[in-house]
């Protein structure tokens, strides 16, 4: 019983991180129709910026700085590159694949492949019974819940959220009421970069990071964004929680070596049954 | 049409002859380099059937290359079959695997989800290999101890012996691509690329042609793996990985899609040149990635495509394009179309 509760909590934590990544993927796709393979590198940028700044300036200052760096990198990449590739899938895909190769190898060259750990939150608490839970993971659960709720609220209530949703629904109609898709795409990339940086910081709080951290989370982000139906925020959240719980339970009770396989099998099965994803209202296929 | 087929076929045979001469005269310490060029060349030219002719982006092409290699090695090592028989069966296995994966992937997904789903299948294959170390050798890979090596024809070393086979593979792949492009199948693939729903209206099922191209390209990749694994003497899950697949796509896009010369230029530029100047592999990846991003932005038709456009412009200085000219006279940049 205790073990089950712990496993479920771990699953929720993973699901929360996947939500953050998947939200970025789905937001940028909704507005610009770019499936950004380099999105995972925003996570790596955020995580490394946090660890490096925390070492130099302390964790309090490092937090906003890491968000700023990742959001800034996302904005620059959008203005320099992705803005020109809108409307051409192959070009956008090729550009982001190039960035992915470049960034990962660049991180390996600059920071080496050895794992680095940032400021860890130490200590454990026992919630129920004997099982000990690390405080860091509970903090991560709290942070992701807050960020996801704030994002969902902002998407409904703020001007930027409205603009993002409008452009995602119908680019042409949005442009007739004065919302240029290319400008709104910039907002989408900045928000996605910041969300990825939050994910990166959370990851750095609980496990050591390597240059490959971003890519492994990006894959899960893709899986949840596609299962949920690209462009759908609720879908991403539901899919991320499904995947996180499936992985945690599967690792604990079935076979630990196959953790990464569960998500891919889940995605393949769901895509075979519902090619547009679970929550795609307009029945638009990805691509 | 048939004139073009003859011309392209003759071009392929000339390239094959040049490579065959190279296989004999290249110095011993460069043989591996030539082998790598031949193998990458065959992979990228085959991949172009999907990217160039259909605008499909498989992100797991290397998985089939690895599957061919693994199947050969396992059949040779564990089942004790002679190498040619093992290779032939391995090609069949890859074809069956490609059909099993391709039919659902092509039929149920398009664009990005196709890229992701092929990618997921590739990762699943790696998981399978890493989790069954007893049979597949696990993540550390398999070494091949072969009986060949002592008495090669022409007193060749083992590596140079396989160079001959790899030349043959590259020529076969190029011939297949030329034949497909200049056939009715190629025309229909062109129609699918231009307008999928329109093709459906003409009574052709686009999924069929996509599936045929997918199985063909994947089987060709498997064929390369069949000869690469015994030549290399070692195979590991890294050869199947996503980095490898992206590298293949990168070489193709930087060189130029839709042309055999584009694919070969990409391979020479990104695989052979860094090896000649003995560049650090990580630095090479940095450069390939940066170049891929820049080329994708500035010249989506790739280096050869860009040169061809310049050449066309230089040849016809100011004349407007003829209104009733042949449709495929001007090379279509990768940017056009969907």
Coordinates of C-alpha atoms in Angstrom, one line a residue:
Chain A
X1 CA 0.0 0.0 0.0
X2 CA 2.7 2.5 1.0
X3 CA 4.8 1.4 -1.9
X4 CA 1.8 2.0 -4.2
X5 CA 1.3 5.5 -2.9
X6 CA 5.0 6.4 -3.3
X7 CA 5.0 5.0 -6.8
X8 CA 2.0 7.0 -7.8
X9 CA 3.6 10.1 -6.4
X10 CA 6.7 9.5 -8.4
X11 CA 4.5 8.9 -11.4
X12 CA 2.8 12.3 -10.8
X13 CA 6.1 14.0 -10.6
X14 CA 7.3 12.5 -13.9
X15 CA 3.9 13.3 -15.4
X16 CA 4.2 16.9 -14.2
X17 CA 7.6 17.3 -15.9
X18 CA 6.3 15.7 -19.1
X19 CA 3.4 18.2 -19.0
X20 CA 5.8 21.1 -18.9
X21 CA 7.7 19.8 -21.9
X22 CA 4.6 18.7 -23.8
X23 CA 2.9 22.1 -23.2
X24 CA 5.8 23.8 -24.9
X25 CA 5.8 21.4 -27.9
X26 CA 2.0 21.7 -28.3
X27 CA 2.0 25.6 -27.9
X28 CA 4.7 26.1 -30.5
X29 CA 3.0 23.6 -32.8
X30 CA -0.4 25.1 -32.4
X31 CA 0.7 28.6 -33.5
X32 CA 3.6 28.0 -35.9
X33 CA 2.9 24.4 -37.0
X34 CA 6.6 23.6 -36.3
X35 CA 7.3 20.4 -34.4
X36 CA 10.5 21.6 -32.8
X37 CA 13.0 18.9 -32.3
X38 CA 15.3 21.4 -30.6
X39 CA 12.8 22.1 -27.9
X40 CA 14.6 19.6 -25.6
X41 CA 17.7 21.8 -25.8
X42 CA 15.7 24.6 -24.1
X43 CA 15.5 22.2 -21.1
X44 CA 19.2 21.6 -21.2
X45 CA 19.9 25.3 -21.6
X46 CA 17.6 26.0 -18.6
X47 CA 19.1 23.3 -16.5
X48 CA 22.7 24.2 -17.2
X49 CA 22.1 27.9 -16.7
X50 CA 20.5 27.2 -13.4
X51 CA 23.3 24.9 -12.2
X52 CA 26.1 27.3 -13.4
X53 CA 24.4 30.5 -12.0
X54 CA 23.6 28.7 -8.8
X55 CA 27.2 27.9 -8.4
X56 CA 28.3 31.5 -9.0
X57 CA 25.4 33.6 -7.6
X58 CA 23.3 31.4 -5.4
X59 CA 20.1 29.5 -6.1
X60 CA 17.8 32.5 -5.5
X61 CA 19.3 34.6 -8.3
X62 CA 19.9 31.6 -10.6
X63 CA 16.2 30.9 -10.8
X64 CA 15.0 34.0 -12.7
X65 CA 18.3 34.1 -14.7
X66 CA 17.9 30.6 -16.0
X67 CA 14.3 31.4 -17.1
X68 CA 15.6 34.5 -18.8
X69 CA 18.4 32.7 -20.6
X70 CA 16.1 29.9 -21.9
X71 CA 13.4 32.3 -22.9
X72 CA 15.9 34.5 -24.6
X73 CA 17.5 31.6 -26.5
X74 CA 14.1 30.5 -27.7
X75 CA 13.2 34.1 -28.8
X76 CA 16.5 34.5 -30.7
X77 CA 16.1 31.1 -32.5
X78 CA 12.5 32.0 -33.4
X79 CA 13.4 35.4 -34.9
X80 CA 16.5 34.2 -36.7
X81 CA 15.2 30.8 -37.9
X82 CA 11.8 29.4 -37.2
X83 CA 10.0 32.5 -38.3
X84 CA 11.3 31.9 -41.8
X85 CA 10.3 28.2 -41.9
X86 CA 6.6 28.7 -41.1
X87 CA 4.6 27.0 -43.8
X88 CA 7.3 24.6 -44.8
X89 CA 7.3 21.4 -42.7
X90 CA 10.4 19.9 -44.2
X91 CA 12.4 23.0 -43.8
X92 CA 11.3 23.6 -40.2
X93 CA 12.0 20.0 -39.3
X94 CA 15.5 20.1 -40.9
X95 CA 16.3 23.4 -39.1
X96 CA 15.3 22.0 -35.8
X97 CA 17.1 18.7 -36.3
X98 CA 20.3 20.7 -37.2
X99 CA 19.9 22.7 -34.0
X100 CA 19.4 19.5 -32.0
X101 CA 22.6 17.9 -33.3
X102 CA 24.5 21.2 -32.9
X103 CA 23.3 21.9 -29.4
X104 CA 23.9 18.4 -28.0
X105 CA 27.4 18.1 -29.4
X106 CA 28.1 21.7 -28.3
X107 CA 27.1 20.9 -24.7
X108 CA 29.2 17.8 -24.7
X109 CA 32.2 19.8 -26.0
X110 CA 31.7 22.7 -23.6
X111 CA 30.6 21.0 -20.4
X112 CA 31.7 17.3 -21.1
X113 CA 29.3 14.4 -20.8
X114 CA 29.9 13.9 -17.0
X115 CA 26.7 14.4 -15.0
X116 CA 26.5 17.7 -13.0
X117 CA 24.4 18.3 -10.0
X118 CA 23.1 21.6 -8.9
X119 CA 21.7 22.7 -5.5
X120 CA 19.8 19.6 -4.3
X121 CA 17.0 19.8 -1.8
X122 CA 18.1 17.3 0.8
X123 CA 16.1 15.2 3.3
X124 CA 13.1 12.9 3.3
X125 CA 9.7 12.8 4.9
X126 CA 7.5 9.8 5.5
X127 CA 3.9 10.6 4.6
X128 CA 2.2 7.3 5.3
X129 CA 3.8 4.3 6.9
X130 CA 7.4 3.4 6.4
X131 CA 8.2 4.6 2.8
X132 CA 10.5 7.6 2.8
X133 CA 9.9 10.3 0.2
X134 CA 12.7 12.8 -0.8
X135 CA 11.5 16.4 -0.1
X136 CA 13.0 17.5 -3.5
X137 CA 10.5 15.4 -5.4
X138 CA 7.6 16.7 -3.5
X139 CA 8.8 20.3 -4.2
X140 CA 8.9 19.4 -7.9
X141 CA 5.4 18.1 -7.8
X142 CA 4.3 21.3 -6.1
X143 CA 6.1 23.6 -8.6
X144 CA 4.8 21.7 -11.6
X145 CA 1.2 21.8 -10.3
X146 CA 1.5 25.6 -9.7
X147 CA 3.1 26.3 -13.1
X148 CA 0.6 24.1 -15.0
X149 CA -2.4 25.7 -13.2
X150 CA -1.0 29.2 -13.9
X151 CA -0.4 28.4 -17.5
X152 CA -3.8 26.9 -18.0
X153 CA -5.4 30.0 -16.3
X154 CA -3.2 32.4 -18.4
X155 CA -4.2 30.6 -21.6
X156 CA -7.9 31.3 -20.8
X157 CA -7.8 34.7 -19.2
X158 CA -4.8 36.8 -20.4
X159 CA -4.4 38.6 -23.7
X160 CA -1.4 36.5 -24.7
X161 CA -3.2 33.3 -24.0
X162 CA -6.1 34.4 -26.1
X163 CA -3.8 35.4 -28.9
X164 CA -2.1 32.0 -28.8
X165 CA -5.3 30.1 -28.8
X166 CA -6.8 32.2 -31.6
X167 CA -3.8 31.7 -33.8
X168 CA -3.8 28.0 -33.1
X169 CA -7.5 27.7 -33.9
X170 CA -7.5 29.7 -37.2
X171 CA -4.5 31.6 -38.3
X172 CA -6.3 33.5 -41.1
X173 CA -9.3 34.5 -38.9
X174 CA -6.8 35.7 -36.2
X175 CA -4.9 37.8 -38.7
X176 CA -8.2 39.6 -39.8
X177 CA -8.7 40.8 -36.2
X178 CA -5.1 42.1 -36.0
X179 CA -3.1 39.1 -34.7
X180 CA -0.1 38.5 -36.9
X181 CA 0.7 34.8 -36.6
X182 CA 4.4 35.5 -36.9
X183 CA 4.4 37.8 -33.9
X184 CA 2.3 35.5 -31.8
X185 CA 4.7 32.7 -32.7
X186 CA 7.4 34.7 -30.9
X187 CA 5.2 34.7 -27.7
X188 CA 4.7 30.9 -28.1
X189 CA 8.4 30.3 -28.3
X190 CA 9.2 32.5 -25.3
X191 CA 6.5 30.8 -23.2
X192 CA 7.6 27.4 -24.4
X193 CA 11.3 28.2 -23.6
X194 CA 10.3 29.4 -20.1
X195 CA 8.2 26.3 -19.5
X196 CA 11.1 24.1 -20.7
X197 CA 13.5 26.0 -18.4
X198 CA 11.1 25.4 -15.4
X199 CA 11.3 21.7 -16.3
X200 CA 15.1 21.8 -16.6
X201 CA 15.4 23.5 -13.2
X202 CA 13.1 20.9 -11.6
X203 CA 15.1 18.1 -13.2
X204 CA 18.3 19.7 -11.9
X205 CA 16.8 19.8 -8.4
X206 CA 16.3 16.0 -8.2
X207 CA 18.8 14.3 -10.5
X208 CA 22.2 15.1 -12.0
X209 CA 22.0 16.6 -15.5
X210 CA 23.9 15.6 -18.6
X211 CA 23.8 17.1 -22.2
X212 CA 21.4 14.3 -23.1
X213 CA 18.8 15.2 -20.4
X214 CA 16.9 17.5 -22.8
X215 CA 16.6 15.0 -25.6
X216 CA 15.3 12.2 -23.3
X217 CA 12.6 14.5 -21.9
X218 CA 11.8 15.9 -25.3
X219 CA 10.9 12.4 -26.6
X220 CA 8.4 12.1 -23.8
X221 CA 7.2 15.6 -24.5
X222 CA 6.5 14.6 -28.1
X223 CA 4.8 11.4 -27.0
X224 CA 2.4 13.2 -24.7
X225 CA 1.8 16.1 -27.1
X226 CA 0.9 13.7 -29.9
X227 CA -1.1 11.3 -27.7
X228 CA -3.1 14.3 -26.4
X229 CA -3.7 15.6 -29.9
X230 CA -1.3 18.3 -31.0
X231 CA -2.5 21.8 -30.0
X232 CA -4.6 20.6 -27.1
X233 CA -3.6 21.7 -23.6
X234 CA -6.0 19.4 -21.7
X235 CA -4.9 16.5 -23.9
X236 CA -1.3 17.1 -23.1
X237 CA -2.0 17.1 -19.4
X238 CA -4.0 13.9 -19.4
X239 CA -1.5 12.1 -21.7
X240 CA 1.4 13.3 -19.5
X241 CA -0.2 11.9 -16.4
X242 CA -1.1 8.7 -18.1
X243 CA 2.5 8.3 -19.3
X244 CA 4.1 9.3 -16.0
X245 CA 1.9 6.8 -14.0
X246 CA 2.3 4.1 -16.6
X247 CA 6.1 4.4 -16.4
X248 CA 6.3 4.6 -12.6
X249 CA 4.0 1.6 -12.1
X250 CA 5.6 -0.4 -14.9
X251 CA 9.1 0.2 -13.6
X252 CA 8.1 -0.8 -10.1
X253 CA 5.9 -3.8 -10.8
X254 CA 6.7 -5.1 -14.3
X255 CA 10.3 -4.5 -15.6
X256 CA 12.6 -1.6 -14.8
X257 CA 14.7 -2.0 -18.0
X258 CA 11.8 -1.3 -20.2
X259 CA 10.8 2.2 -18.8
X260 CA 11.4 4.0 -22.1
X261 CA 9.5 1.3 -24.1
X262 CA 6.2 1.8 -22.3
X263 CA 5.7 5.4 -23.7
X264 CA 6.5 4.4 -27.2
X265 CA 4.2 1.4 -27.2
X266 CA 1.4 3.5 -25.7
X267 CA 1.9 6.2 -28.4
X268 CA 1.9 3.7 -31.2
X269 CA -1.2 1.9 -30.0
X270 CA -3.1 5.2 -29.5
X271 CA -2.0 6.6 -32.9
X272 CA -3.2 3.4 -34.5
X273 CA -6.6 3.7 -32.8
X274 CA -7.0 7.5 -33.0
X275 CA -4.5 9.0 -35.5
X276 CA -5.4 12.6 -34.5
X277 CA -4.7 12.0 -30.8
X278 CA -7.1 11.9 -27.8
X279 CA -8.3 15.5 -27.5
X280 CA -8.0 16.8 -31.0
X281 CA -11.4 18.4 -31.6
X282 CA -10.9 19.5 -35.2
X283 CA -9.7 16.1 -36.3
X284 CA -6.5 17.7 -37.7
X285 CA -3.7 15.2 -38.1
X286 CA -0.2 16.2 -37.1
X287 CA 1.4 17.5 -40.2
Chain B
X1 CA 11.4 9.4 -70.8
X2 CA 13.4 6.3 -71.7
X3 CA 16.2 8.5 -73.0
X4 CA 16.5 10.0 -69.6
X5 CA 16.4 6.6 -68.0
X6 CA 19.3 5.4 -70.3
X7 CA 21.3 8.5 -69.5
X8 CA 20.8 8.3 -65.8
X9 CA 21.5 4.5 -65.9
X10 CA 24.7 5.1 -67.8
X11 CA 25.7 7.8 -65.3
X12 CA 25.3 5.3 -62.5
X13 CA 27.4 2.7 -64.3
X14 CA 30.2 5.3 -64.9
X15 CA 30.2 6.2 -61.2
X16 CA 30.3 2.5 -60.4
X17 CA 33.2 1.9 -62.7
X18 CA 35.2 4.8 -61.1
X19 CA 34.5 3.5 -57.7
X20 CA 35.6 0.0 -58.8
X21 CA 38.9 1.4 -60.0
X22 CA 39.2 3.3 -56.7
X23 CA 38.6 0.0 -54.8
X24 CA 41.7 -1.4 -56.5
X25 CA 44.1 1.6 -56.3
X26 CA 43.2 3.3 -53.0
X27 CA 46.0 3.0 -50.4
X28 CA 45.5 0.4 -47.7
X29 CA 45.1 3.0 -44.9
X30 CA 42.3 4.7 -46.8
X31 CA 40.2 1.6 -47.5
X32 CA 38.0 2.0 -44.5
X33 CA 37.3 5.6 -45.5
X34 CA 36.2 4.5 -48.9
X35 CA 34.0 1.8 -47.3
X36 CA 32.3 4.4 -45.1
X37 CA 31.7 6.6 -48.1
X38 CA 30.1 3.7 -50.0
X39 CA 27.9 2.6 -47.1
X40 CA 26.7 6.1 -46.2
X41 CA 26.3 6.9 -49.8
X42 CA 24.0 3.9 -50.4
X43 CA 22.0 4.7 -47.2
X44 CA 21.5 8.4 -48.1
X45 CA 20.6 7.7 -51.8
X46 CA 18.1 5.1 -50.7
X47 CA 16.7 7.5 -48.0
X48 CA 16.1 10.1 -50.8
X49 CA 13.3 7.9 -52.2
X50 CA 11.3 8.9 -49.2
X51 CA 12.5 12.5 -48.6
X52 CA 13.0 13.7 -52.1
X53 CA 10.3 11.8 -54.0
X54 CA 7.6 11.8 -51.3
X55 CA 8.5 14.5 -48.8
X56 CA 8.3 11.9 -46.0
X57 CA 10.8 12.3 -43.1
X58 CA 11.6 9.0 -41.4
X59 CA 13.5 9.7 -38.2
X60 CA 14.4 6.0 -37.8
X61 CA 16.1 5.1 -41.1
X62 CA 19.3 3.8 -39.4
X63 CA 17.2 1.3 -37.5
X64 CA 16.7 -0.8 -40.7
X65 CA 20.4 -0.5 -41.4
X66 CA 21.2 -1.8 -38.0
X67 CA 18.5 -4.5 -38.3
X68 CA 20.1 -5.8 -41.4
X69 CA 23.5 -5.9 -39.7
X70 CA 22.2 -7.6 -36.6
X71 CA 20.2 -10.2 -38.5
X72 CA 23.3 -11.1 -40.6
X73 CA 25.6 -11.4 -37.6
X74 CA 23.1 -13.4 -35.5
X75 CA 22.3 -15.8 -38.4
X76 CA 26.0 -16.3 -39.1
X77 CA 27.1 -16.5 -35.5
X78 CA 24.3 -18.2 -33.7
X79 CA 22.6 -20.2 -36.4
X80 CA 25.8 -21.1 -38.1
X81 CA 24.6 -20.2 -41.6
X82 CA 27.3 -19.3 -44.2
X83 CA 27.6 -15.6 -44.7
X84 CA 25.9 -15.2 -48.1
X85 CA 22.9 -17.2 -47.0
X86 CA 22.7 -15.3 -43.7
X87 CA 22.8 -12.0 -45.7
X88 CA 20.1 -13.0 -48.0
X89 CA 17.8 -14.1 -45.2
X90 CA 18.7 -10.9 -43.3
X91 CA 17.5 -8.8 -46.3
X92 CA 14.2 -10.7 -46.3
X93 CA 13.8 -10.2 -42.5
X94 CA 14.3 -6.4 -42.9
X95 CA 11.8 -6.3 -45.7
X96 CA 9.2 -8.1 -43.5
X97 CA 10.0 -5.8 -40.6
X98 CA 9.7 -2.7 -42.8
X99 CA 6.3 -4.0 -44.1
X100 CA 5.0 -4.6 -40.6
X101 CA 6.2 -1.2 -39.4
X102 CA 5.5 0.6 -42.6
X103 CA 1.9 -0.3 -43.3
X104 CA 0.5 1.1 -40.0
X105 CA 3.0 4.0 -39.9
X106 CA 2.4 5.2 -43.4
X107 CA -1.4 4.6 -43.4
X108 CA -2.2 6.1 -40.0
X109 CA 0.2 9.1 -39.8
X110 CA 1.6 11.8 -42.0
X111 CA 4.1 14.6 -41.7
X112 CA 5.3 14.9 -38.1
X113 CA 3.6 12.0 -36.6
X114 CA 5.3 9.8 -39.3
X115 CA 8.6 11.2 -38.2
X116 CA 7.8 10.5 -34.5
X117 CA 6.4 7.1 -35.1
X118 CA 9.3 5.8 -37.2
X119 CA 11.6 7.3 -34.5
X120 CA 9.7 5.4 -31.8
X121 CA 10.0 2.1 -33.6
X122 CA 13.8 2.7 -33.9
X123 CA 14.0 3.4 -30.2
X124 CA 12.0 0.3 -29.4
X125 CA 14.4 -1.8 -31.4
X126 CA 17.3 -0.4 -29.4
X127 CA 15.4 -1.2 -26.1
X128 CA 14.9 -4.7 -27.4
X129 CA 18.6 -5.2 -28.1
X130 CA 19.7 -3.6 -24.8
X131 CA 17.3 -5.6 -22.7
X132 CA 18.1 -9.1 -24.2
X133 CA 21.9 -9.1 -23.7
X134 CA 22.1 -12.9 -23.9
X135 CA 20.9 -13.0 -27.5
X136 CA 21.5 -9.6 -29.0
X137 CA 24.7 -8.7 -27.1
X138 CA 23.1 -5.9 -25.1
X139 CA 24.2 -2.3 -25.2
X140 CA 27.9 -3.2 -25.6
X141 CA 27.3 -4.7 -29.0
X142 CA 28.3 -7.9 -30.9
X143 CA 31.8 -8.8 -32.2
X144 CA 32.0 -11.0 -35.3
X145 CA 34.7 -13.6 -35.5
X146 CA 34.7 -14.7 -39.1
X147 CA 36.4 -17.5 -40.9
X148 CA 37.3 -15.4 -43.9
X149 CA 40.4 -13.4 -44.1
X150 CA 43.3 -15.6 -45.2
X151 CA 42.6 -16.3 -48.8
X152 CA 40.9 -13.4 -50.5
X153 CA 40.7 -12.9 -54.3
X154 CA 43.4 -10.6 -55.8
X155 CA 45.4 -10.9 -52.5
X156 CA 43.0 -8.3 -51.0
X157 CA 42.7 -7.5 -47.3
X158 CA 39.3 -8.3 -45.8
X159 CA 38.4 -4.7 -45.8
X160 CA 39.3 -4.2 -49.4
X161 CA 37.4 -7.4 -50.3
X162 CA 34.2 -5.9 -48.8
X163 CA 34.9 -2.6 -50.7
X164 CA 34.0 -4.5 -53.8
X165 CA 30.7 -5.7 -52.3
X166 CA 29.9 -2.2 -51.1
X167 CA 30.5 -0.7 -54.5
X168 CA 28.1 -3.3 -55.9
X169 CA 25.5 -2.3 -53.2
X170 CA 25.9 1.4 -54.0
X171 CA 25.4 0.7 -57.7
X172 CA 22.4 -1.5 -57.0
X173 CA 20.8 1.2 -54.8
X174 CA 21.5 4.0 -57.4
X175 CA 20.1 1.8 -60.2
X176 CA 17.0 1.1 -58.2
X177 CA 16.5 4.8 -57.5
X178 CA 17.0 5.7 -61.1
X179 CA 14.6 3.0 -62.3
X180 CA 11.9 4.0 -59.8
X181 CA 12.2 7.7 -60.7
X182 CA 11.9 7.1 -64.4
X183 CA 9.0 4.7 -64.1
X184 CA 5.2 4.9 -63.7
X185 CA 5.7 4.2 -60.0
X186 CA 7.9 7.3 -59.9
X187 CA 5.3 9.4 -61.7
X188 CA 2.7 8.3 -59.3
X189 CA 4.9 9.1 -56.4
X190 CA 5.4 12.5 -57.8
X191 CA 1.7 12.9 -58.0
X192 CA 1.3 11.9 -54.4
X193 CA 3.9 14.4 -53.4
X194 CA 2.2 17.2 -55.3
X195 CA -1.4 16.5 -54.1
X196 CA -2.4 13.5 -52.0
X197 CA -6.1 14.1 -52.3
X198 CA -5.9 14.8 -56.0
X199 CA -4.1 11.5 -56.5
X200 CA -6.9 9.8 -54.6
X201 CA -9.4 11.4 -57.0
X202 CA -7.5 9.9 -60.0
X203 CA -8.1 6.5 -58.5
X204 CA -4.6 5.8 -57.0
X205 CA -4.3 5.1 -53.3
X206 CA -1.5 7.3 -52.0
X207 CA -0.9 5.1 -49.0
X208 CA 0.1 2.2 -51.4
X209 CA 2.8 4.3 -53.0
X210 CA 4.1 5.6 -49.7
X211 CA 4.2 2.1 -48.3
X212 CA 6.0 0.7 -51.4
X213 CA 8.6 3.5 -51.1
X214 CA 9.0 3.0 -47.4
X215 CA 9.5 -0.8 -47.7
X216 CA 11.9 -0.3 -50.7
X217 CA 14.0 2.4 -49.0
X218 CA 14.1 0.5 -45.7
X219 CA 15.1 -2.8 -47.4
X220 CA 17.9 -1.1 -49.2
X221 CA 19.1 0.3 -45.9
X222 CA 19.0 -3.3 -44.6
X223 CA 21.1 -4.4 -47.6
X224 CA 23.8 -1.9 -46.7
X225 CA 23.8 -3.2 -43.1
X226 CA 24.2 -6.8 -44.3
X227 CA 27.5 -5.9 -45.8
X228 CA 28.6 -3.3 -43.3
X229 CA 28.4 -5.4 -40.2
X230 CA 30.7 -8.2 -41.3
X231 CA 33.1 -5.7 -42.8
X232 CA 33.3 -3.6 -39.6
X233 CA 33.5 -6.8 -37.5
X234 CA 31.4 -5.1 -34.7
X235 CA 27.9 -3.8 -34.4
X236 CA 26.3 -2.0 -31.4
X237 CA 22.9 -0.4 -30.7
X238 CA 24.6 3.0 -31.4
X239 CA 24.5 2.2 -35.2
X240 CA 20.7 2.2 -35.0
X241 CA 20.3 5.3 -32.9
X242 CA 18.4 8.5 -33.6
X243 CA 21.7 10.4 -33.9
X244 CA 22.7 8.2 -36.8
X245 CA 19.3 8.7 -38.5
X246 CA 19.5 12.5 -38.1
X247 CA 23.0 12.4 -39.5
X248 CA 21.7 10.6 -42.6
X249 CA 18.9 13.2 -43.0
X250 CA 21.4 16.0 -42.5
X251 CA 23.8 14.7 -45.2
X252 CA 20.9 14.4 -47.6
X253 CA 19.4 17.8 -47.0
X254 CA 22.7 19.6 -47.0
X255 CA 23.7 17.9 -50.2
X256 CA 20.3 18.4 -51.8
X257 CA 17.2 16.2 -51.9
X258 CA 15.8 14.6 -55.1
X259 CA 19.2 14.1 -56.7
X260 CA 21.7 11.3 -56.5
X261 CA 24.5 13.8 -56.9
X262 CA 23.1 15.8 -54.0
X263 CA 23.2 12.7 -51.7
X264 CA 26.7 11.8 -52.7
X265 CA 28.0 15.4 -52.3
X266 CA 26.4 15.5 -48.8
X267 CA 28.1 12.2 -47.8
X268 CA 31.5 13.3 -49.2
X269 CA 31.3 16.7 -47.5
X270 CA 30.0 15.5 -44.1
X271 CA 31.2 11.9 -43.7
X272 CA 34.4 11.7 -45.8
X273 CA 36.0 15.1 -45.5
X274 CA 35.9 15.2 -41.7
X275 CA 37.5 11.7 -41.6
X276 CA 40.2 12.8 -44.1
X277 CA 41.2 15.8 -41.9
X278 CA 40.8 13.5 -38.8
X279 CA 38.3 15.8 -37.1
X280 CA 37.1 15.1 -33.6
X281 CA 33.7 13.4 -33.9
X282 CA 32.0 15.7 -31.4
X283 CA 33.3 18.7 -33.3
X284 CA 32.1 17.1 -36.5
X285 CA 28.6 16.8 -35.1
X286 CA 28.7 20.4 -34.0
X287 CA 29.6 21.4 -37.5
X288 CA 27.1 19.1 -39.2
X289 CA 24.3 20.4 -37.0
X290 CA 25.2 24.1 -37.6
X291 CA 25.5 23.5 -41.3
X292 CA 22.2 21.6 -41.5
X293 CA 20.4 24.5 -39.7
X294 CA 22.0 27.1 -41.9
X295 CA 21.4 25.3 -45.2
X296 CA 17.8 24.5 -44.2
X297 CA 17.3 28.2 -43.7
X298 CA 19.1 29.7 -46.6
X299 CA 19.0 27.1 -49.3
X300 CA 16.3 24.4 -48.7
X301 CA 17.2 22.8 -52.0
X302 CA 20.7 21.9 -50.7
X303 CA 24.1 22.7 -52.0
X304 CA 23.7 20.8 -55.3
X305 CA 20.1 22.1 -55.7
X306 CA 21.4 25.7 -55.2
X307 CA 24.2 25.2 -57.7
X308 CA 21.7 23.7 -60.3
X309 CA 19.5 26.8 -59.9
X310 CA 22.5 29.1 -60.4
X311 CA 23.5 27.0 -63.5
X312 CA 20.0 27.3 -64.9
X313 CA 20.0 31.0 -64.4
X314 CA 23.4 31.4 -66.0
X315 CA 22.4 29.4 -69.0
X316 CA 19.2 31.3 -69.7
X317 CA 20.2 34.8 -68.7
X318 CA 17.0 36.8 -69.0
X319 CA 14.5 34.7 -71.0
X320 CA 11.3 34.2 -69.1
X321 CA 10.5 30.5 -68.5
X322 CA 8.5 29.1 -71.5
X323 CA 4.8 29.0 -70.6
X324 CA 4.2 25.6 -72.3
X325 CA 7.6 24.1 -71.4
X326 CA 7.9 20.7 -69.7
X327 CA 6.8 20.9 -66.1
X328 CA 9.9 19.2 -64.6
X329 CA 12.5 21.3 -66.6
X330 CA 13.1 23.6 -63.6
X331 CA 14.3 21.8 -60.5
X332 CA 11.7 22.2 -57.8
X333 CA 13.3 23.6 -54.6
X334 CA 12.6 21.6 -51.5
X335 CA 10.7 24.6 -50.2
X336 CA 7.9 24.2 -52.7
X337 CA 5.1 21.8 -52.2
X338 CA 3.1 21.6 -49.0

